[in-house]
Amino acid sequence: MVVIPIFYHVDPSEVRNQTGAYGEAFTHHEENTDEERKEKIRKWKTALRQASNLAGYDAKNRYESTLIDEIIEKVHGNLPKILGLNKNIVGMDSCVDI
């Protein structure tokens, strides 16, 4: 599995530490909820913390078109890994060509 975090109009540290809007949203979700849902929220927090520690893309102070081009290049370069394909499969170039 390949995960490519994209931080769009949010600081990665806000996601990592669940502060700001993320902290407020989690606080809201945790209020008046049962234990099963609280466990699900804890898993969301853990997943977001882990994702924010990965190398990703931060949209702050960048042209969106440049960011999109970089993401497309990254995904296109990882297609064989994402799809679980061997790069040497005959005839696959036309199927994964953008």
mmCIF file with all atom_site columns, C-alpha atoms in Angstrom:
data_model
loop_
_atom_site.group_PDB
_atom_site.id
_atom_site.type_symbol
_atom_site.label_atom_id
_atom_site.label_alt_id
_atom_site.label_comp_id
_atom_site.label_asym_id
_atom_site.label_entity_id
_atom_site.label_seq_id
_atom_site.pdbx_PDB_ins_code
_atom_site.Cartn_x
_atom_site.Cartn_y
_atom_site.Cartn_z
_atom_site.occupancy
_atom_site.B_iso_or_equiv
_atom_site.pdbx_formal_charge
_atom_site.auth_seq_id
_atom_site.auth_comp_id
_atom_site.auth_asym_id
_atom_site.auth_atom_id
_atom_site.pdbx_PDB_model_num
ATOM 1  C CA . MET A 1 1  ? 0.000   0.000  0.000   1.00 0.00 ? 1  MET A CA 1
ATOM 2  C CA . VAL A 1 2  ? 1.259   3.440  -0.893  1.00 0.00 ? 2  VAL A CA 1
ATOM 3  C CA . VAL A 1 3  ? 0.087   6.441  1.102   1.00 0.00 ? 3  VAL A CA 1
ATOM 4  C CA . ILE A 1 4  ? 0.732   9.948  -0.161  1.00 0.00 ? 4  ILE A CA 1
ATOM 5  C CA . PRO A 1 5  ? -0.398  12.564 2.383   1.00 0.00 ? 5  PRO A CA 1
ATOM 6  C CA . ILE A 1 6  ? -1.568  15.847 0.882   1.00 0.00 ? 6  ILE A CA 1
ATOM 7  C CA . PHE A 1 7  ? -1.949  18.732 3.314   1.00 0.00 ? 7  PHE A CA 1
ATOM 8  C CA . TYR A 1 8  ? -4.323  21.131 1.620   1.00 0.00 ? 8  TYR A CA 1
ATOM 9  C CA . HIS A 1 9  ? -4.855  24.369 3.535   1.00 0.00 ? 9  HIS A CA 1
ATOM 10 C CA . VAL A 1 10 ? -3.799  22.704 6.786   1.00 0.00 ? 10 VAL A CA 1
ATOM 11 C CA . ASP A 1 11 ? -0.445  22.610 8.530   1.00 0.00 ? 11 ASP A CA 1
ATOM 12 C CA . PRO A 1 12 ? 0.908   19.043 8.875   1.00 0.00 ? 12 PRO A CA 1
ATOM 13 C CA . SER A 1 13 ? 1.650   19.685 12.566  1.00 0.00 ? 13 SER A CA 1
ATOM 14 C CA . GLU A 1 14 ? -2.056  20.461 13.101  1.00 0.00 ? 14 GLU A CA 1
ATOM 15 C CA . VAL A 1 15 ? -2.903  16.998 11.775  1.00 0.00 ? 15 VAL A CA 1
ATOM 16 C CA . ARG A 1 16 ? -0.070  15.319 13.704  1.00 0.00 ? 16 ARG A CA 1
ATOM 17 C CA . ASN A 1 17 ? -0.964  16.932 17.031  1.00 0.00 ? 17 ASN A CA 1
ATOM 18 C CA . GLN A 1 18 ? -4.724  17.205 16.421  1.00 0.00 ? 18 GLN A CA 1
ATOM 19 C CA . THR A 1 19 ? -4.788  20.899 17.220  1.00 0.00 ? 19 THR A CA 1
ATOM 20 C CA . GLY A 1 20 ? -6.735  23.728 15.626  1.00 0.00 ? 20 GLY A CA 1
ATOM 21 C CA . ALA A 1 21 ? -9.659  22.603 13.481  1.00 0.00 ? 21 ALA A CA 1
ATOM 22 C CA . TYR A 1 22 ? -8.659  18.934 13.871  1.00 0.00 ? 22 TYR A CA 1
ATOM 23 C CA . GLY A 1 23 ? -8.609  19.153 17.643  1.00 0.00 ? 23 GLY A CA 1
ATOM 24 C CA . GLU A 1 24 ? -11.969 20.920 17.695  1.00 0.00 ? 24 GLU A CA 1
ATOM 25 C CA . ALA A 1 25 ? -13.530 18.323 15.389  1.00 0.00 ? 25 ALA A CA 1
ATOM 26 C CA . PHE A 1 26 ? -12.265 15.420 17.477  1.00 0.00 ? 26 PHE A CA 1
ATOM 27 C CA . THR A 1 27 ? -13.457 17.056 20.694  1.00 0.00 ? 27 THR A CA 1
ATOM 28 C CA . HIS A 1 28 ? -16.879 17.545 19.132  1.00 0.00 ? 28 HIS A CA 1
ATOM 29 C CA . HIS A 1 29 ? -17.022 13.912 17.949  1.00 0.00 ? 29 HIS A CA 1
ATOM 30 C CA . GLU A 1 30 ? -15.909 12.562 21.321  1.00 0.00 ? 30 GLU A CA 1
ATOM 31 C CA . GLU A 1 31 ? -18.583 14.427 23.274  1.00 0.00 ? 31 GLU A CA 1
ATOM 32 C CA . ASN A 1 32 ? -21.690 12.436 24.200  1.00 0.00 ? 32 ASN A CA 1
ATOM 33 C CA . THR A 1 33 ? -20.684 9.287  22.347  1.00 0.00 ? 33 THR A CA 1
ATOM 34 C CA . ASP A 1 34 ? -20.439 5.637  23.307  1.00 0.00 ? 34 ASP A CA 1
ATOM 35 C CA . GLU A 1 35 ? -17.236 3.672  23.919  1.00 0.00 ? 35 GLU A CA 1
ATOM 36 C CA . GLU A 1 36 ? -17.365 1.923  20.539  1.00 0.00 ? 36 GLU A CA 1
ATOM 37 C CA . ARG A 1 37 ? -17.349 5.259  18.704  1.00 0.00 ? 37 ARG A CA 1
ATOM 38 C CA . LYS A 1 38 ? -14.635 6.627  21.009  1.00 0.00 ? 38 LYS A CA 1
ATOM 39 C CA . GLU A 1 39 ? -12.452 3.654  20.071  1.00 0.00 ? 39 GLU A CA 1
ATOM 40 C CA . LYS A 1 40 ? -13.045 4.407  16.383  1.00 0.00 ? 40 LYS A CA 1
ATOM 41 C CA . ILE A 1 41 ? -12.060 8.045  16.979  1.00 0.00 ? 41 ILE A CA 1
ATOM 42 C CA . ARG A 1 42 ? -8.845  6.916  18.725  1.00 0.00 ? 42 ARG A CA 1
ATOM 43 C CA . LYS A 1 43 ? -8.027  4.848  15.630  1.00 0.00 ? 43 LYS A CA 1
ATOM 44 C CA . TRP A 1 44 ? -8.666  7.870  13.381  1.00 0.00 ? 44 TRP A CA 1
ATOM 45 C CA . LYS A 1 45 ? -6.322  9.962  15.518  1.00 0.00 ? 45 LYS A CA 1
ATOM 46 C CA . THR A 1 46 ? -3.606  7.316  15.350  1.00 0.00 ? 46 THR A CA 1
ATOM 47 C CA . ALA A 1 47 ? -3.961  6.952  11.575  1.00 0.00 ? 47 ALA A CA 1
ATOM 48 C CA . LEU A 1 48 ? -3.797  10.716 11.038  1.00 0.00 ? 48 LEU A CA 1
ATOM 49 C CA . ARG A 1 49 ? -0.752  10.985 13.304  1.00 0.00 ? 49 ARG A CA 1
ATOM 50 C CA . GLN A 1 50 ? 1.004   8.234  11.338  1.00 0.00 ? 50 GLN A CA 1
ATOM 51 C CA . ALA A 1 51 ? 0.047   9.752  7.972   1.00 0.00 ? 51 ALA A CA 1
ATOM 52 C CA . SER A 1 52 ? 1.287   13.183 9.010   1.00 0.00 ? 52 SER A CA 1
ATOM 53 C CA . ASN A 1 53 ? 4.700   11.684 9.785   1.00 0.00 ? 53 ASN A CA 1
ATOM 54 C CA . LEU A 1 54 ? 5.082   10.414 6.215   1.00 0.00 ? 54 LEU A CA 1
ATOM 55 C CA . ALA A 1 55 ? 6.720   12.498 3.530   1.00 0.00 ? 55 ALA A CA 1
ATOM 56 C CA . GLY A 1 56 ? 3.881   14.154 1.685   1.00 0.00 ? 56 GLY A CA 1
ATOM 57 C CA . TYR A 1 57 ? 2.837   17.318 -0.054  1.00 0.00 ? 57 TYR A CA 1
ATOM 58 C CA . ASP A 1 58 ? 2.047   20.626 1.607   1.00 0.00 ? 58 ASP A CA 1
ATOM 59 C CA . ALA A 1 59 ? -0.029  22.980 -0.529  1.00 0.00 ? 59 ALA A CA 1
ATOM 60 C CA . LYS A 1 60 ? 0.933   26.045 1.506   1.00 0.00 ? 60 LYS A CA 1
ATOM 61 C CA . ASN A 1 61 ? 2.645   28.821 -0.494  1.00 0.00 ? 61 ASN A CA 1
ATOM 62 C CA . ARG A 1 62 ? 2.512   26.853 -3.758  1.00 0.00 ? 62 ARG A CA 1
ATOM 63 C CA . TYR A 1 63 ? 0.614   27.049 -6.992  1.00 0.00 ? 63 TYR A CA 1
ATOM 64 C CA . GLU A 1 64 ? -2.019  24.326 -7.018  1.00 0.00 ? 64 GLU A CA 1
ATOM 65 C CA . SER A 1 65 ? -1.201  23.406 -10.617 1.00 0.00 ? 65 SER A CA 1
ATOM 66 C CA . THR A 1 66 ? 2.446   22.720 -9.688  1.00 0.00 ? 66 THR A CA 1
ATOM 67 C CA . LEU A 1 67 ? 1.349   20.628 -6.727  1.00 0.00 ? 67 LEU A CA 1
ATOM 68 C CA . ILE A 1 68 ? -1.067  18.615 -8.874  1.00 0.00 ? 68 ILE A CA 1
ATOM 69 C CA . ASP A 1 69 ? 1.647   17.993 -11.487 1.00 0.00 ? 69 ASP A CA 1
ATOM 70 C CA . GLU A 1 70 ? 4.020   16.699 -8.788  1.00 0.00 ? 70 GLU A CA 1
ATOM 71 C CA . ILE A 1 71 ? 1.353   14.414 -7.333  1.00 0.00 ? 71 ILE A CA 1
ATOM 72 C CA . ILE A 1 72 ? 0.502   13.023 -10.784 1.00 0.00 ? 72 ILE A CA 1
ATOM 73 C CA . GLU A 1 73 ? 4.183   12.286 -11.431 1.00 0.00 ? 73 GLU A CA 1
ATOM 74 C CA . LYS A 1 74 ? 4.500   10.551 -8.049  1.00 0.00 ? 74 LYS A CA 1
ATOM 75 C CA . VAL A 1 75 ? 1.374   8.429  -8.563  1.00 0.00 ? 75 VAL A CA 1
ATOM 76 C CA . HIS A 1 76 ? 2.284   7.587  -12.156 1.00 0.00 ? 76 HIS A CA 1
ATOM 77 C CA . GLY A 1 77 ? 5.763   6.522  -11.045 1.00 0.00 ? 77 GLY A CA 1
ATOM 78 C CA . ASN A 1 78 ? 4.268   4.283  -8.361  1.00 0.00 ? 78 ASN A CA 1
ATOM 79 C CA . LEU A 1 79 ? 1.479   2.711  -10.442 1.00 0.00 ? 79 LEU A CA 1
ATOM 80 C CA . PRO A 1 80 ? 3.181   -0.676 -10.769 1.00 0.00 ? 80 PRO A CA 1
ATOM 81 C CA . LYS A 1 81 ? 3.640   -0.783 -6.973  1.00 0.00 ? 81 LYS A CA 1
ATOM 82 C CA . ILE A 1 82 ? 0.112   0.518  -6.294  1.00 0.00 ? 82 ILE A CA 1
ATOM 83 C CA . LEU A 1 83 ? -1.454  -2.001 -8.660  1.00 0.00 ? 83 LEU A CA 1
ATOM 84 C CA . GLY A 1 84 ? 0.872   -4.793 -7.554  1.00 0.00 ? 84 GLY A CA 1
ATOM 85 C CA . LEU A 1 85 ? 2.301   -5.152 -11.046 1.00 0.00 ? 85 LEU A CA 1
ATOM 86 C CA . ASN A 1 86 ? 5.705   -6.201 -12.201 1.00 0.00 ? 86 ASN A CA 1
ATOM 87 C CA . LYS A 1 87 ? 7.260   -3.435 -14.319 1.00 0.00 ? 87 LYS A CA 1
ATOM 88 C CA . ASN A 1 88 ? 8.229   -6.012 -16.954 1.00 0.00 ? 88 ASN A CA 1
ATOM 89 C CA . ILE A 1 89 ? 4.690   -7.103 -17.872 1.00 0.00 ? 89 ILE A CA 1
ATOM 90 C CA . VAL A 1 90 ? 4.412   -7.016 -21.667 1.00 0.00 ? 90 VAL A CA 1
ATOM 91 C CA . GLY A 1 91 ? 1.834   -4.571 -23.032 1.00 0.00 ? 91 GLY A CA 1
ATOM 92 C CA . MET A 1 92 ? 1.148   -2.777 -19.733 1.00 0.00 ? 92 MET A CA 1
ATOM 93 C CA . ASP A 1 93 ? 2.595   0.571  -20.838 1.00 0.00 ? 93 ASP A CA 1
ATOM 94 C CA . SER A 1 94 ? -0.495  1.432  -22.864 1.00 0.00 ? 94 SER A CA 1
ATOM 95 C CA . CYS A 1 95 ? -2.786  0.463  -19.961 1.00 0.00 ? 95 CYS A CA 1
ATOM 96 C CA . VAL A 1 96 ? -1.103  2.721  -17.403 1.00 0.00 ? 96 VAL A CA 1
ATOM 97 C CA . ASP A 1 97 ? -0.140  5.576  -19.716 1.00 0.00 ? 97 ASP A CA 1
ATOM 98 C CA . ILE A 1 98 ? -1.640  8.918  -18.745 1.00 0.00 ? 98 ILE A CA 1
#
